[in-house]
JSON list of C-alpha atoms in Angstrom, two decimals:
[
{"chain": "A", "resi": 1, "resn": "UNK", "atom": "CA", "xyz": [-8.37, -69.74, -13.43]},
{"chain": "A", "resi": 2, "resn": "UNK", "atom": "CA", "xyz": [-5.61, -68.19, -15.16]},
{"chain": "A", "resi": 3, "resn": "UNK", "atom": "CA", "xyz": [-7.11, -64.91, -15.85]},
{"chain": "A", "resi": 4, "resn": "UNK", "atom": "CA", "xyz": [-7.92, -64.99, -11.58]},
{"chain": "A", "resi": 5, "resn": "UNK", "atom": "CA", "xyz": [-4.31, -65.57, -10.89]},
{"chain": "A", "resi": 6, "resn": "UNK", "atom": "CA", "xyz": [-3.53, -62.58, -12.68]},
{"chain": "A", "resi": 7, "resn": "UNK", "atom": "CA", "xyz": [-6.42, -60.41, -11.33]},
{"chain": "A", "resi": 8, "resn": "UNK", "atom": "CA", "xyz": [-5.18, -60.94, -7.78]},
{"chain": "A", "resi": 9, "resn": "UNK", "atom": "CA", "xyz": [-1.93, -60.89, -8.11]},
{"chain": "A", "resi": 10, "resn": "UNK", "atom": "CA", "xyz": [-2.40, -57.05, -9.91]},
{"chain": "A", "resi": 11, "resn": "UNK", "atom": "CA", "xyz": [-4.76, -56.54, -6.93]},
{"chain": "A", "resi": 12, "resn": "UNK", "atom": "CA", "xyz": [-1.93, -57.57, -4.37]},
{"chain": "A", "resi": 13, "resn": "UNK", "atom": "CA", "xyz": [0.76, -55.38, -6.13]},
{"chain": "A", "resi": 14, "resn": "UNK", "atom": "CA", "xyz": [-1.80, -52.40, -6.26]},
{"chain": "A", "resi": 15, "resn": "UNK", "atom": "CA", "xyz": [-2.28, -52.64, -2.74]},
{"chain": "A", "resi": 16, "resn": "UNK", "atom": "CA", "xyz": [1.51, -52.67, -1.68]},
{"chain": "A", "resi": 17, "resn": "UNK", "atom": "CA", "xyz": [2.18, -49.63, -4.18]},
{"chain": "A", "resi": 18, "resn": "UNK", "atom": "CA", "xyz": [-0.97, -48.01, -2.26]},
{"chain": "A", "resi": 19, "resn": "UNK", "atom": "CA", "xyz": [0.37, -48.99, 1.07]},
{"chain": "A", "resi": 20, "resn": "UNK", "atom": "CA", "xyz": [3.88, -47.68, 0.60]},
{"chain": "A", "resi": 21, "resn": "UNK", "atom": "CA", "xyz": [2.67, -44.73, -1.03]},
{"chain": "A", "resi": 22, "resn": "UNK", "atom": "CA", "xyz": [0.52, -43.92, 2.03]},
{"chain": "A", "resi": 23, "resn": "UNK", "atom": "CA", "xyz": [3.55, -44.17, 4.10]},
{"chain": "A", "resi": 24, "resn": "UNK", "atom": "CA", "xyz": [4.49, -40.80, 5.94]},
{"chain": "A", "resi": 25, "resn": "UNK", "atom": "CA", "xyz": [8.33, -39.26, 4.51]},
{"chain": "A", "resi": 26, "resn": "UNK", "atom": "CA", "xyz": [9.73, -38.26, 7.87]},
{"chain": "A", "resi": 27, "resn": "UNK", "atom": "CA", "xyz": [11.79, -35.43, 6.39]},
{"chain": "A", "resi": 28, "resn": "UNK", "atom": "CA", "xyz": [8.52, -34.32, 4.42]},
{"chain": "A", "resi": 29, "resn": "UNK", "atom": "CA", "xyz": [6.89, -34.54, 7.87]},
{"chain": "A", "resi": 30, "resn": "UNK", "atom": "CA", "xyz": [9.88, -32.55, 9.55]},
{"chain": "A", "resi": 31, "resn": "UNK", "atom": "CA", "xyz": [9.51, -29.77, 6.75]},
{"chain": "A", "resi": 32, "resn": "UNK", "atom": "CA", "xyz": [5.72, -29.14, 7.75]},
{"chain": "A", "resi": 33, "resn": "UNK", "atom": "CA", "xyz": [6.52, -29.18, 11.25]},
{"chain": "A", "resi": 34, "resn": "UNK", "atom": "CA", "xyz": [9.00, -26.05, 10.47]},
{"chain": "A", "resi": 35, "resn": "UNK", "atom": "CA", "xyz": [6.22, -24.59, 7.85]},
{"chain": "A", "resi": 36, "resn": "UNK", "atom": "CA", "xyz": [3.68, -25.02, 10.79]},
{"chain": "A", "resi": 37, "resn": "UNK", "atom": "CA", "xyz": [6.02, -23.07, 13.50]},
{"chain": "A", "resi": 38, "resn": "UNK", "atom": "CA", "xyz": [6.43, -19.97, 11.19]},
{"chain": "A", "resi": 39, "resn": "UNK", "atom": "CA", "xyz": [3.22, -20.35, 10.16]},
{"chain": "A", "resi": 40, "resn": "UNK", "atom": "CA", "xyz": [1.93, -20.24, 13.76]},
{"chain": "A", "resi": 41, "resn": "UNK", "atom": "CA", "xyz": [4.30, -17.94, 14.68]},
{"chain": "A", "resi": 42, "resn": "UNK", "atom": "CA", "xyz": [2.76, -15.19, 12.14]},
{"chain": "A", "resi": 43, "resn": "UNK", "atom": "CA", "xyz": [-0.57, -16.11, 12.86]},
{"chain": "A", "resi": 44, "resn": "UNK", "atom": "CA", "xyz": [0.66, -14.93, 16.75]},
{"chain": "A", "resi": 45, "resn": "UNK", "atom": "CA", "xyz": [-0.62, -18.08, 18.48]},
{"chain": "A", "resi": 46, "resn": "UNK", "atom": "CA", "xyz": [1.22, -18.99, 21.09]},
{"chain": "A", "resi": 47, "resn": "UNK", "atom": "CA", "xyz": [-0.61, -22.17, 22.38]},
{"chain": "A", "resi": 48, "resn": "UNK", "atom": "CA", "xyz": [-0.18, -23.77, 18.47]},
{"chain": "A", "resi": 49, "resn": "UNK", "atom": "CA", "xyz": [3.82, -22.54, 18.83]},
{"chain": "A", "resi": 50, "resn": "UNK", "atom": "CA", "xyz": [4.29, -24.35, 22.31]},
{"chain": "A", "resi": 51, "resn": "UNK", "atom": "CA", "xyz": [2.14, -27.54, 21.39]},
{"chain": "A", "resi": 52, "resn": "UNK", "atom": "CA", "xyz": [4.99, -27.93, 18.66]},
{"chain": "A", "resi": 53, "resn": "UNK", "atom": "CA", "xyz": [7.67, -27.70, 21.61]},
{"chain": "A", "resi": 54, "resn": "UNK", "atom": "CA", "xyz": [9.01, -30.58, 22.99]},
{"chain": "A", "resi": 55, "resn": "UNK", "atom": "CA", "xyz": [8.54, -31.26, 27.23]},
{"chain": "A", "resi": 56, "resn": "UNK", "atom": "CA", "xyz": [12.45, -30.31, 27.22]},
{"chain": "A", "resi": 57, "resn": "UNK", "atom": "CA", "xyz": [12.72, -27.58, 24.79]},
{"chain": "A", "resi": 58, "resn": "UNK", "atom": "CA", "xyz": [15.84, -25.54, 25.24]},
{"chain": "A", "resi": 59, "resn": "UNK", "atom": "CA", "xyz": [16.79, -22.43, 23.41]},
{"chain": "A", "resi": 60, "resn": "UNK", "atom": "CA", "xyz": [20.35, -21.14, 23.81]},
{"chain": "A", "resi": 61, "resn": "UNK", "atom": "CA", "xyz": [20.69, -24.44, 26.13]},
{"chain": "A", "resi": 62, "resn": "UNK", "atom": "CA", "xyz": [19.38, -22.03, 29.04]},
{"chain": "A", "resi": 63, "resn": "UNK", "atom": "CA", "xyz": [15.59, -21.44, 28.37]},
{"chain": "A", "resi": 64, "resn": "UNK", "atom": "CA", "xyz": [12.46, -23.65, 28.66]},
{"chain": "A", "resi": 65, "resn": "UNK", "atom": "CA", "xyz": [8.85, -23.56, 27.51]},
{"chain": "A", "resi": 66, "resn": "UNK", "atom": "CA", "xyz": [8.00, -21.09, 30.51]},
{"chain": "A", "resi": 67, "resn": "UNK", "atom": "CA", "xyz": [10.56, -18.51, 28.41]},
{"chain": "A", "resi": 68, "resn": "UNK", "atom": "CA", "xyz": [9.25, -19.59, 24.92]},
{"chain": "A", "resi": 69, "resn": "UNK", "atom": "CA", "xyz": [5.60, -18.39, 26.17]},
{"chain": "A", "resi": 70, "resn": "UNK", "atom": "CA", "xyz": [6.30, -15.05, 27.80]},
{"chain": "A", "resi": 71, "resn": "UNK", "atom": "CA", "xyz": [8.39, -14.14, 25.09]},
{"chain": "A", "resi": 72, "resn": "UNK", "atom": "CA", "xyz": [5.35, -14.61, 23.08]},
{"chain": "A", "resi": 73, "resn": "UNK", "atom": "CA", "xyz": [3.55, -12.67, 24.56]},
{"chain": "A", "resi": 74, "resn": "UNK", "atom": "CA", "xyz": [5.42, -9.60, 25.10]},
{"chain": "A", "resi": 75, "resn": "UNK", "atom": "CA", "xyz": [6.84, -10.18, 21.24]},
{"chain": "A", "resi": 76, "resn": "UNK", "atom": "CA", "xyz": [2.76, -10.26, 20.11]},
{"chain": "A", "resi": 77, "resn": "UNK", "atom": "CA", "xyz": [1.84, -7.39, 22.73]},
{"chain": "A", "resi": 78, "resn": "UNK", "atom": "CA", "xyz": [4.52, -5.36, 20.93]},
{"chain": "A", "resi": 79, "resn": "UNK", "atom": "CA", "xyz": [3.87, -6.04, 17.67]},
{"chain": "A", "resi": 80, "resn": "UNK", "atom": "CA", "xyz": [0.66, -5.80, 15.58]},
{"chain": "A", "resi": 81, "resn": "UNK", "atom": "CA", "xyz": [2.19, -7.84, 12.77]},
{"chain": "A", "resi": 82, "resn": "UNK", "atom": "CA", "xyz": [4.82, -10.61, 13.03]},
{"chain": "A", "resi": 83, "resn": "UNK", "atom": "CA", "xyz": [6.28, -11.84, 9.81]},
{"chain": "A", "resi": 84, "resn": "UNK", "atom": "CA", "xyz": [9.20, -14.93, 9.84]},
{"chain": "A", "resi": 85, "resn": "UNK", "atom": "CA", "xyz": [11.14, -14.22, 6.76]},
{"chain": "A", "resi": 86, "resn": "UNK", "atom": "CA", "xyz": [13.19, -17.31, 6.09]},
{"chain": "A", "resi": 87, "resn": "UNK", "atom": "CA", "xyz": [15.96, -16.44, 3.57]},
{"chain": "A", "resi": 88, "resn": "UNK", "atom": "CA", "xyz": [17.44, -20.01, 3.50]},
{"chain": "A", "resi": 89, "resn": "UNK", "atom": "CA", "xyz": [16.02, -23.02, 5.17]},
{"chain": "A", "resi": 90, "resn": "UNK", "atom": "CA", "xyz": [17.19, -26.77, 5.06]},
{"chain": "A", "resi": 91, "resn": "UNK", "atom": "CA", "xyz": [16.41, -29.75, 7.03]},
{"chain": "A", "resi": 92, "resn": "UNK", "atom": "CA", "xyz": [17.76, -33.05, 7.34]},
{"chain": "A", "resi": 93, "resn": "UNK", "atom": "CA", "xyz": [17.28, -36.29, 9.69]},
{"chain": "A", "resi": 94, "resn": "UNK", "atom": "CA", "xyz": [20.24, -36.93, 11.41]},
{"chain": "A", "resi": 95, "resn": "UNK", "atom": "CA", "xyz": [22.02, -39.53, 10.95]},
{"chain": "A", "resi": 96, "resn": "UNK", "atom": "CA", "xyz": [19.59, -40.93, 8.43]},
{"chain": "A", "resi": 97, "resn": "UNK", "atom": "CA", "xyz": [17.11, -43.07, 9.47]},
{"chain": "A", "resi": 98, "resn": "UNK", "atom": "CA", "xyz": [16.79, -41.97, 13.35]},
{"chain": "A", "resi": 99, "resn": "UNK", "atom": "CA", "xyz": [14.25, -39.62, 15.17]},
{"chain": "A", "resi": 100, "resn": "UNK", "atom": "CA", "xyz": [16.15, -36.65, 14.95]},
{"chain": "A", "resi": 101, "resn": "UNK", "atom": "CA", "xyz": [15.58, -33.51, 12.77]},
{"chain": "A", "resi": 102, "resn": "UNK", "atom": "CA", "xyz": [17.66, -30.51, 12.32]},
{"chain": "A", "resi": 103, "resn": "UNK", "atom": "CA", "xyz": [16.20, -27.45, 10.44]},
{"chain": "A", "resi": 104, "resn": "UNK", "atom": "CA", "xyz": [19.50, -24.86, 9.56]},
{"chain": "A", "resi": 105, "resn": "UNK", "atom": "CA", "xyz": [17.98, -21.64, 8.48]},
{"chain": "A", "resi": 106, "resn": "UNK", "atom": "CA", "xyz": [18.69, -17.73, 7.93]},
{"chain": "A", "resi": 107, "resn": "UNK", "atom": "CA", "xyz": [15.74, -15.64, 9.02]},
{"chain": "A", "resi": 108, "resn": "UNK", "atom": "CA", "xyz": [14.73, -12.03, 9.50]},
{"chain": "A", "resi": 109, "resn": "UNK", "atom": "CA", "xyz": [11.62, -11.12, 11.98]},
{"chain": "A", "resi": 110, "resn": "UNK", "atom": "CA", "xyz": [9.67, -7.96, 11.09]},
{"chain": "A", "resi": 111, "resn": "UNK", "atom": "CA", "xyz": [6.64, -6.41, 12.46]},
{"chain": "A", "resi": 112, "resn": "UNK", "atom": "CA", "xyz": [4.64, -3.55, 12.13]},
{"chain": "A", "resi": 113, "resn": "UNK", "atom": "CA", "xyz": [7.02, -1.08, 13.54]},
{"chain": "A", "resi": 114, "resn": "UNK", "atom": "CA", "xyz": [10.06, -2.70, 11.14]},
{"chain": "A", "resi": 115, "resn": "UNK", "atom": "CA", "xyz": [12.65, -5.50, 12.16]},
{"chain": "A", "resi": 116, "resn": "UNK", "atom": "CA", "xyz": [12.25, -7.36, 15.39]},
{"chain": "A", "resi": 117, "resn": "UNK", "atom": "CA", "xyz": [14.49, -6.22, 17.06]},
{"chain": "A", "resi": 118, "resn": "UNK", "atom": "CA", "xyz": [16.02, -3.26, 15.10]},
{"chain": "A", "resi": 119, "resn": "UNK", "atom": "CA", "xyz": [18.89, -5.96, 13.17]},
{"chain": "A", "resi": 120, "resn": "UNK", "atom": "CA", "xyz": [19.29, -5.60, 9.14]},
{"chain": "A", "resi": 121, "resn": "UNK", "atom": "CA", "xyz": [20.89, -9.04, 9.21]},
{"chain": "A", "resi": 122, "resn": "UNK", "atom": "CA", "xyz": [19.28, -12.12, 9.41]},
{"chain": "A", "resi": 123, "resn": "UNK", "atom": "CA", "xyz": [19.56, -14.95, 12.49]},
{"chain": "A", "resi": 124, "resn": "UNK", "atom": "CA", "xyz": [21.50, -18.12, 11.81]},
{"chain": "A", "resi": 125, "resn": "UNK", "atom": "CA", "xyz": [18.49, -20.21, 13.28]},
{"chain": "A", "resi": 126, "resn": "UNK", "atom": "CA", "xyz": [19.42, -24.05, 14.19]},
{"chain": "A", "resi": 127, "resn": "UNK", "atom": "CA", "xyz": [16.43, -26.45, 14.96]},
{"chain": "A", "resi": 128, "resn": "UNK", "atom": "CA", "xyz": [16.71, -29.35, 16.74]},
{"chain": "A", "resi": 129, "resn": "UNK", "atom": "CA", "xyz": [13.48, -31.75, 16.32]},
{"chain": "A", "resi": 130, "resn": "UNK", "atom": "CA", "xyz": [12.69, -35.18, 17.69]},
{"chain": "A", "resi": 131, "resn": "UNK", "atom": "CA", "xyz": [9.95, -37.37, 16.63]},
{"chain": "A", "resi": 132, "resn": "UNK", "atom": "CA", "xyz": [7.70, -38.00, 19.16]},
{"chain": "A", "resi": 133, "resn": "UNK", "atom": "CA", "xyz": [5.19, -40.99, 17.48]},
{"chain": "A", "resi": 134, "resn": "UNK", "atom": "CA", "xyz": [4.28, -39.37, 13.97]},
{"chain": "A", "resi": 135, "resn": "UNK", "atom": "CA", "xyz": [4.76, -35.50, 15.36]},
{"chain": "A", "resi": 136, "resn": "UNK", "atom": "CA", "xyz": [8.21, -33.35, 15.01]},
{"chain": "A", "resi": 137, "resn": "UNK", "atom": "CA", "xyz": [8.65, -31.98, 18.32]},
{"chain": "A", "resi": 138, "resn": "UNK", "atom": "CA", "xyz": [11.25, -28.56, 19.03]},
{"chain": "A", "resi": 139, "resn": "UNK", "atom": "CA", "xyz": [13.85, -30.13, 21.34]},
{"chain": "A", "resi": 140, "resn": "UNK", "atom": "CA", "xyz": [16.59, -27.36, 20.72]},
{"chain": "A", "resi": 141, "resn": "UNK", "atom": "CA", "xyz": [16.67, -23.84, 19.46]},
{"chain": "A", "resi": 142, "resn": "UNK", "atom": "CA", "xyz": [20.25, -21.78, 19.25]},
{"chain": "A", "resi": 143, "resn": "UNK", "atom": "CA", "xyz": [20.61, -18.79, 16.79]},
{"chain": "A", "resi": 144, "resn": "UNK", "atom": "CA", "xyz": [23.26, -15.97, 16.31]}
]
C-alpha cells in the first residue's frame, strides 16, 4: 500500500506541475499580441489588424477604428511593401497583476518606395492593451 501512496501522490504533484505549466503568462500573451499586430501589419491585412483593436480604440485620443481602417487602406494602396521595423520594444502589465498592457517601442515604417512617410527617425510608439478574456486587445495608440 505503501508503494500506492507514493505512486499517487507523484501522480498528483505531476499533474499540478502540468497544470501550472499550462497556465497562459499574460505578459508572454501581451508580447504575441504586439508580434501579431506587426506581423499583420506587414502581411497588409487589415481585417487581422482591426480584430486586434479594441471596441474603443483611440489613437492620438482623437481617432477610432473607422480611422485605423481607411488608413489601411490608403497606407496598403500606396505601398507595395510595408515593413514595421521595431528598433526597441518593451512591454509590461500595469500595475502588475491587472488587465492592462503597455507596449513602449521605437519604430521605423518603410515600404517599397522608402520610409513611410519620408522620416529618417523612428516613432516613439506607446501601446495601450486590455485583456479582454484570454485576448490583448489595442485600447490606445499615441506616437511622436
Amino acid at each position: 500500500m505503501h508503494r500506492r501512496t507514493v505512486s499517487l501522490t507523484l501522480l498528483a504533484i505531476s499533474a499540478g506541475l502540468l497544470t501550472a505549466c499550462g497556465k497562459p503568462d499574460p505578459l508572454k500573451a501581451l508580447e504575441a499580441a504586439v508580434q501579431r499586430l506587426q506581423d499583420h501589419l506587414e502581411a497588409k491585412d487589415s481585417k487581422a489588424v482591426l480584430a486586434l483593436l479594441d471596441p474603443h480604440f483611440r489613437a492620438q485620443d482623437e481617432h477610432d477604428t473607422e480611422w485605423a481602417r481607411k488608413t489601411m487602406a490608403l497606407m496598403f494602396l500606396r505601398y507595395a511593401h510595408v515593413k514595421v521595423i521595431a528598433v526597441t520594444r518593451s512591454s509590461r502589465i500595469e500595475p502588475p497583476g491587472s488587465e492592462v498592457g503597455i507596449t513602449d517601442a521605437q519604430v521605423v515604417f518603410t515600404g517599397a518606395q522608402g520610409l513611410i512617410p519620408e522620416r529618417a527617425s523612428p516613432y516613439a510608439v506607446q501601446l495601450q492593451w486590455v485583456l479582454d478574456g484570454t485576448d490583448w486587445k489595442l485600447r490606445d495608440l499615441h506616437w511622436e
